[in-house]
mmCIF file with all atom_site columns, C-alpha atoms in Angstrom:
data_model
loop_
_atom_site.group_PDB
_atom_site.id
_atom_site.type_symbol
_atom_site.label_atom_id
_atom_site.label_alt_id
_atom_site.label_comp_id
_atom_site.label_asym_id
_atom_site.label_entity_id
_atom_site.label_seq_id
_atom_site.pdbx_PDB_ins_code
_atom_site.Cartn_x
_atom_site.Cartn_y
_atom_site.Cartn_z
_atom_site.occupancy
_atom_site.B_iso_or_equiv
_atom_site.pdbx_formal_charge
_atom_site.auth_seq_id
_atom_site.auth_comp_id
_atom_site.auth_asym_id
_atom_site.auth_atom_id
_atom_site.pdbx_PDB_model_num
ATOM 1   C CA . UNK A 1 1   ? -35.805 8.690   13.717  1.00 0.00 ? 1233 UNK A CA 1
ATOM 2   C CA . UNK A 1 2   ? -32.802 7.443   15.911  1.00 0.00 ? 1234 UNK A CA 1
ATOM 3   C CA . UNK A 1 3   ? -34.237 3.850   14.576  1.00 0.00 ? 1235 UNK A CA 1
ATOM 4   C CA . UNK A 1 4   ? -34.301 4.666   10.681  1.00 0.00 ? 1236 UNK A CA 1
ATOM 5   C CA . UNK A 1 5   ? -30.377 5.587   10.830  1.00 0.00 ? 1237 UNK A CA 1
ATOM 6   C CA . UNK A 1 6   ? -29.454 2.507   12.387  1.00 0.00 ? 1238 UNK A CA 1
ATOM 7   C CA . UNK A 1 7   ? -31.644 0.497   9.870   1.00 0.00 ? 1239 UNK A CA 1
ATOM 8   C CA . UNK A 1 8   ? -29.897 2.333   6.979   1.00 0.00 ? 1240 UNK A CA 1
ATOM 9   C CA . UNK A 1 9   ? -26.451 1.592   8.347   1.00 0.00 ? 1241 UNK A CA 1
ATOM 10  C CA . UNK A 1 10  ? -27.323 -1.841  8.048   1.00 0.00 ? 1242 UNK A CA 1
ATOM 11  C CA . UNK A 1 11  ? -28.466 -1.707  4.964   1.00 0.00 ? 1243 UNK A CA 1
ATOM 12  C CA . UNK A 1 12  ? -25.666 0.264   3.737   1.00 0.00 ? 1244 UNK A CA 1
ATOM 13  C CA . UNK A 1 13  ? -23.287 -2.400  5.444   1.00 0.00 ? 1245 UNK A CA 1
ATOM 14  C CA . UNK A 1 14  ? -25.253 -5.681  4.190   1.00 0.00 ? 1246 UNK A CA 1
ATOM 15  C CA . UNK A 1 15  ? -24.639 -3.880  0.216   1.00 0.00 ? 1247 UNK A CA 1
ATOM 16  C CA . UNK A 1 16  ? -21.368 -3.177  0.822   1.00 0.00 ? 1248 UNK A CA 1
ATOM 17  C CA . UNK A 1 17  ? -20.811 -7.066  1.968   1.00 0.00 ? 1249 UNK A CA 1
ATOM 18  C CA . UNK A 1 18  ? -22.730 -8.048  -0.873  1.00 0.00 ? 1250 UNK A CA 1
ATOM 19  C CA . UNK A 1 19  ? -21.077 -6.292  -3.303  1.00 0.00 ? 1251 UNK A CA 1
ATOM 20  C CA . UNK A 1 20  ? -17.769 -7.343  -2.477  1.00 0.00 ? 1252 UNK A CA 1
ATOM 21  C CA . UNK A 1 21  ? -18.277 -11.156 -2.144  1.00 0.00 ? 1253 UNK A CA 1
ATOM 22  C CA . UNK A 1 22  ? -20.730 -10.587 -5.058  1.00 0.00 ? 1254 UNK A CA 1
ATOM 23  C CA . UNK A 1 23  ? -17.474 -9.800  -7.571  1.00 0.00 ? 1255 UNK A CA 1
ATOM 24  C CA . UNK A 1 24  ? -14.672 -9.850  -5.165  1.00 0.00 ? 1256 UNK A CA 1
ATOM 25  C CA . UNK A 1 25  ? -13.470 -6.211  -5.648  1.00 0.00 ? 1257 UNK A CA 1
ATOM 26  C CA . UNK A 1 26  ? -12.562 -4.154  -3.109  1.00 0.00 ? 1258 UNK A CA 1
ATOM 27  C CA . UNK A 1 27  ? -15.009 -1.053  -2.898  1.00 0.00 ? 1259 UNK A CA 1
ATOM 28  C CA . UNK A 1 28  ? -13.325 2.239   -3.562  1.00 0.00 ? 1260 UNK A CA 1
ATOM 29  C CA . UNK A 1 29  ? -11.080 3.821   -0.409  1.00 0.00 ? 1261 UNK A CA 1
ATOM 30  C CA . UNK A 1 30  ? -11.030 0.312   1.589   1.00 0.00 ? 1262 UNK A CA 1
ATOM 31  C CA . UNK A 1 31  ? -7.905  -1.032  2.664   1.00 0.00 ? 1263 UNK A CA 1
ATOM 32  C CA . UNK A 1 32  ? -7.408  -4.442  1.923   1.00 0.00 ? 1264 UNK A CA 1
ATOM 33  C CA . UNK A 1 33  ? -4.617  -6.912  3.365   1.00 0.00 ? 1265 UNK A CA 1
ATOM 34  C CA . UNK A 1 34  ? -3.193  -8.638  0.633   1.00 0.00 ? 1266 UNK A CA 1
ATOM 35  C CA . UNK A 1 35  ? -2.187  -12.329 0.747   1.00 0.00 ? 1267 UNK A CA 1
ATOM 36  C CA . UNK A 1 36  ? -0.138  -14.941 -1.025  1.00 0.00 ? 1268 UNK A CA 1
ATOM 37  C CA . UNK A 1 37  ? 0.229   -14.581 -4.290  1.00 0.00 ? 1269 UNK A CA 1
ATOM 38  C CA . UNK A 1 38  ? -0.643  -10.631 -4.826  1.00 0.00 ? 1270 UNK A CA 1
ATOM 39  C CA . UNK A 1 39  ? 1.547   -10.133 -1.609  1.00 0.00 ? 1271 UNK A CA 1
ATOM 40  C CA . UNK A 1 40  ? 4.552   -11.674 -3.241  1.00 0.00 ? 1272 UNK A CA 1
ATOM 41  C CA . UNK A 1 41  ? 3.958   -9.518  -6.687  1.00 0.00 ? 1273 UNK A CA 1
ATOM 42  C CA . UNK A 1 42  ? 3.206   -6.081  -4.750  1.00 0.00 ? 1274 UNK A CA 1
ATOM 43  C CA . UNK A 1 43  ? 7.070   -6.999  -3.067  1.00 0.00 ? 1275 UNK A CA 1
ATOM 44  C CA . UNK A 1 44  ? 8.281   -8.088  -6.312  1.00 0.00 ? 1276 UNK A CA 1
ATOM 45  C CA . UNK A 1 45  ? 7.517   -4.892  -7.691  1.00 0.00 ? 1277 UNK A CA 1
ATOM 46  C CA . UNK A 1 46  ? 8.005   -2.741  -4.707  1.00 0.00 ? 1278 UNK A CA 1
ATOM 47  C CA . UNK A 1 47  ? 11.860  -4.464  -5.241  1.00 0.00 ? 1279 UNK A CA 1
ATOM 48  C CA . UNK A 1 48  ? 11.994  -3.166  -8.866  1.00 0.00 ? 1280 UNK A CA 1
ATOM 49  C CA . UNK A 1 49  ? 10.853  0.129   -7.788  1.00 0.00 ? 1281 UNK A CA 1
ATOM 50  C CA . UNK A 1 50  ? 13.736  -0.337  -5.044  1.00 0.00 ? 1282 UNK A CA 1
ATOM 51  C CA . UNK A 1 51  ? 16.045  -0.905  -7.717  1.00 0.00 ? 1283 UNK A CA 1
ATOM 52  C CA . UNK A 1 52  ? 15.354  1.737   -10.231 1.00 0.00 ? 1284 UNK A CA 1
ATOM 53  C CA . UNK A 1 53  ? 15.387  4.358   -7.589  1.00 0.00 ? 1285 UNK A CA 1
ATOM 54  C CA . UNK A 1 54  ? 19.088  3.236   -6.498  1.00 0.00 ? 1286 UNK A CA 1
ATOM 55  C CA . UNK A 1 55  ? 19.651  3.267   -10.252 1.00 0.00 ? 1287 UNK A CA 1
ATOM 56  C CA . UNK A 1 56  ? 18.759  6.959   -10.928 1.00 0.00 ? 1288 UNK A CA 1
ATOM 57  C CA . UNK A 1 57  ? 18.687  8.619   -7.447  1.00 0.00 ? 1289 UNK A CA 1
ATOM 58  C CA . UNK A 1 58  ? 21.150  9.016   -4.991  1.00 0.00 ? 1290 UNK A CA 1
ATOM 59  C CA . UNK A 1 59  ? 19.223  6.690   -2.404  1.00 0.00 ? 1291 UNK A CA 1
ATOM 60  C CA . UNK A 1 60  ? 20.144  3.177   -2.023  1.00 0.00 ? 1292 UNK A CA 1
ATOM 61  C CA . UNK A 1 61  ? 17.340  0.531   -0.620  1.00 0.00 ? 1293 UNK A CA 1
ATOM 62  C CA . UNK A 1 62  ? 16.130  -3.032  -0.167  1.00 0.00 ? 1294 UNK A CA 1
ATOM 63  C CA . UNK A 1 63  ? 13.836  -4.982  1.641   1.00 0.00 ? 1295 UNK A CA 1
ATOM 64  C CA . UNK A 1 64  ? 15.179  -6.802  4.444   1.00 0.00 ? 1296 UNK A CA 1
ATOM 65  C CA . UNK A 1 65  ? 11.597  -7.844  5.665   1.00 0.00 ? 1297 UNK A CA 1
ATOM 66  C CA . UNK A 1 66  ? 8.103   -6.823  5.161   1.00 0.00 ? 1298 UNK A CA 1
ATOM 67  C CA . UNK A 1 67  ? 5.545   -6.838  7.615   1.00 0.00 ? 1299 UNK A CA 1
ATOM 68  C CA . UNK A 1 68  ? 2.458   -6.118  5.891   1.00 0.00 ? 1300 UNK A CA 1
ATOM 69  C CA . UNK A 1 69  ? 0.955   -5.262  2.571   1.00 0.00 ? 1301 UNK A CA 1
ATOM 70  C CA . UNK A 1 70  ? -2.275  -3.543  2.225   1.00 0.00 ? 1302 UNK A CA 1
ATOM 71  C CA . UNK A 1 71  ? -3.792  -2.103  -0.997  1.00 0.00 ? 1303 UNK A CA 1
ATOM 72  C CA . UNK A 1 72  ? -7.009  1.048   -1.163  1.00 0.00 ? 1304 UNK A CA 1
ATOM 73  C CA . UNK A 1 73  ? -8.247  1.652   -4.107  1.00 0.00 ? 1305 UNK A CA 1
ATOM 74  C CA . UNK A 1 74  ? -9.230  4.993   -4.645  1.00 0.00 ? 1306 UNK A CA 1
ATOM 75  C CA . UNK A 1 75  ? -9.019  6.558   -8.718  1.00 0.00 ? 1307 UNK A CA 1
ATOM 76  C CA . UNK A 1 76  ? -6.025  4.564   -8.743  1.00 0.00 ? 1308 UNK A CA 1
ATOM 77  C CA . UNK A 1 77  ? -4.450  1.925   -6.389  1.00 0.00 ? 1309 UNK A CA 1
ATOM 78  C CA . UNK A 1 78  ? -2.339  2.321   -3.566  1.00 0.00 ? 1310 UNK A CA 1
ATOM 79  C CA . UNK A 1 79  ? -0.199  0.342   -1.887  1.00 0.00 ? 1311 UNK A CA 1
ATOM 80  C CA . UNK A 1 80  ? 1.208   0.776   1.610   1.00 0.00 ? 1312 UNK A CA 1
ATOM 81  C CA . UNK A 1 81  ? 4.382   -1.332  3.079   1.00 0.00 ? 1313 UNK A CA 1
ATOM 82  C CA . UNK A 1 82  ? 5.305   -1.247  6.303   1.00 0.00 ? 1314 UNK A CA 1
ATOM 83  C CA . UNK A 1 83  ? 8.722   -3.065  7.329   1.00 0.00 ? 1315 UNK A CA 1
ATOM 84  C CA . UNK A 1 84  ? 12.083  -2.901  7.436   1.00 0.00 ? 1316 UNK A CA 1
ATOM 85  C CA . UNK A 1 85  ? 14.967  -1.533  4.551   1.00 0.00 ? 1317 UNK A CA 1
ATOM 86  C CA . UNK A 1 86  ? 18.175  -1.812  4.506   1.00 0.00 ? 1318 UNK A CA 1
ATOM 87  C CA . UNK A 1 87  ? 20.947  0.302   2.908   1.00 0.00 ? 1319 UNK A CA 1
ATOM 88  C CA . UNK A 1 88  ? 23.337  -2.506  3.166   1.00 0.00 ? 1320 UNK A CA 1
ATOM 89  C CA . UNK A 1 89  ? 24.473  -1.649  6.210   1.00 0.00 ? 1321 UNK A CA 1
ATOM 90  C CA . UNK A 1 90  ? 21.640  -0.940  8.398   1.00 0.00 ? 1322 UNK A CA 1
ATOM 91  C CA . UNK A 1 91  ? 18.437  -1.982  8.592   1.00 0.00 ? 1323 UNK A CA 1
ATOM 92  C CA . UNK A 1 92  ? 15.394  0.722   9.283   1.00 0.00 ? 1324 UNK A CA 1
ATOM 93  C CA . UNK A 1 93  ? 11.726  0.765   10.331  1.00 0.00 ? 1325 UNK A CA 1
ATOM 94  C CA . UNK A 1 94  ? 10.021  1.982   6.700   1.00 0.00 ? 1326 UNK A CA 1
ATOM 95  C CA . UNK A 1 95  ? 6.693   2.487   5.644   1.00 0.00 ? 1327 UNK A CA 1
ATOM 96  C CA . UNK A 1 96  ? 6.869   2.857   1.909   1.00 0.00 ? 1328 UNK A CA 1
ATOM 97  C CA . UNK A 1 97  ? 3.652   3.776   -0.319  1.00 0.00 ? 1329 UNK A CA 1
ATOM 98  C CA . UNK A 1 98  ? 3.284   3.633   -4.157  1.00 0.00 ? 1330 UNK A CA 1
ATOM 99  C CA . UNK A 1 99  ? 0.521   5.323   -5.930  1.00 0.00 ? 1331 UNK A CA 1
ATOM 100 C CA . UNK A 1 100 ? 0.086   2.933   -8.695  1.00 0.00 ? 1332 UNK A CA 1
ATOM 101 C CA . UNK A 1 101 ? -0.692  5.541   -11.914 1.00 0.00 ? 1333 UNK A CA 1
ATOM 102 C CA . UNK A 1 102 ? 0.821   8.001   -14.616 1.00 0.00 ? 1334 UNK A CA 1
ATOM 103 C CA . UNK A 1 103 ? 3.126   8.362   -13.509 1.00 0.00 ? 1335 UNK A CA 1
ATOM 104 C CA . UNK A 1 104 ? 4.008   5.900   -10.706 1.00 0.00 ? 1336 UNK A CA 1
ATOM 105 C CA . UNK A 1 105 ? 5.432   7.711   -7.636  1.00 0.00 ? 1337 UNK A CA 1
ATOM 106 C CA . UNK A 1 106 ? 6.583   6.127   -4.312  1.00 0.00 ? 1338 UNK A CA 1
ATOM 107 C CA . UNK A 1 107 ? 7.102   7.587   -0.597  1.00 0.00 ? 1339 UNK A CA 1
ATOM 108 C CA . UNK A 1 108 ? 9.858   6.167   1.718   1.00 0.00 ? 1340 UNK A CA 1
ATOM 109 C CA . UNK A 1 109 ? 9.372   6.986   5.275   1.00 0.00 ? 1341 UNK A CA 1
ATOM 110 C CA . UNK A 1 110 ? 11.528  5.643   7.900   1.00 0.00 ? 1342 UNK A CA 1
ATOM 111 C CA . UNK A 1 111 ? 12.033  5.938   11.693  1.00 0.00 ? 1343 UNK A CA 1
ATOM 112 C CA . UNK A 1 112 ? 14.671  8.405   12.850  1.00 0.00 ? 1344 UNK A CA 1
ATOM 113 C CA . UNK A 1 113 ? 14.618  10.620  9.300   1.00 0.00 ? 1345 UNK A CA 1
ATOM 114 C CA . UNK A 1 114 ? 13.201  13.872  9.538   1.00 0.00 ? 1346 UNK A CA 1
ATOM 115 C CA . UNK A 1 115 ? 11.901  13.919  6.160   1.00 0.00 ? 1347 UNK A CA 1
ATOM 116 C CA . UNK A 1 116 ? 9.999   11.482  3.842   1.00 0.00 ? 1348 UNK A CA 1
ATOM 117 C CA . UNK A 1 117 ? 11.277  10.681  0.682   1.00 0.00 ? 1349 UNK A CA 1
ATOM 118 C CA . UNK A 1 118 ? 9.432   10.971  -2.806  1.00 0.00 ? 1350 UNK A CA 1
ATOM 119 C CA . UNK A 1 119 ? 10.144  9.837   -5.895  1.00 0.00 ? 1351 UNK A CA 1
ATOM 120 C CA . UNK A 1 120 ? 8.823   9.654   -9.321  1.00 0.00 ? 1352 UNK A CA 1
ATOM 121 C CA . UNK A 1 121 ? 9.331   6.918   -11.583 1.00 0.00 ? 1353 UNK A CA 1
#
């Protein structure tokens, strides 16, 4: 019996590998690294985001460095960013995740603040 589980958890795990180098999507709930050029957009946007938040909230952020970028995909996408923000002044430990939908919303969490942020764009 013990024997039959492990054979299906390979099998399950040689799919899943096959499936994603078979069309090169991620398979739903994985967290994928992103790299090069889709890293660059994700910041890119993650700045915009940034930016419209400091236009219509009272909160005032922008990247001073990012760390790393990883994407799941679940019924949407999300994105997770962990690095540093700055509010001009100050620069502060961060990890920021956008839930890519309708609408998109985004969740600022940074070291040393008792409470996470959320915001709706």
């Amino acid at each position: 019996m013990n024997t039959n589980i492990n054979y299906l958890a390979l099998l399950f795990l040689a799919c899943s590998a096959a499936m994603k180098a078979d069309n090169n999507t991620p398979l739903e709930g994985m967290d994928e690294e992103m790299e090069d050029l889709l890293r660059e957009e994700a910041i890119e946007l993650l700045k915009e985001s940034l930016s419209i938040i400091s236009q219509e909230h009272a909160a005032s952020y922008d990247v001073a460095k990012v760390i790393s970028v990883q994407k799941q995909y679940v019924s949407g996408a999300v994105t997770i960013f962990v690095g540093q923000l700055t509010d001009g002044k100050t620069n502060k430990q961060c990890v920021i995740t956008t839930w890519e939908g309708y609408p998109n919303n985004i969740k600022i969490k940074c070291e040393g603040d008792d409470a996470e942020l959320s915001f709706t764009l």
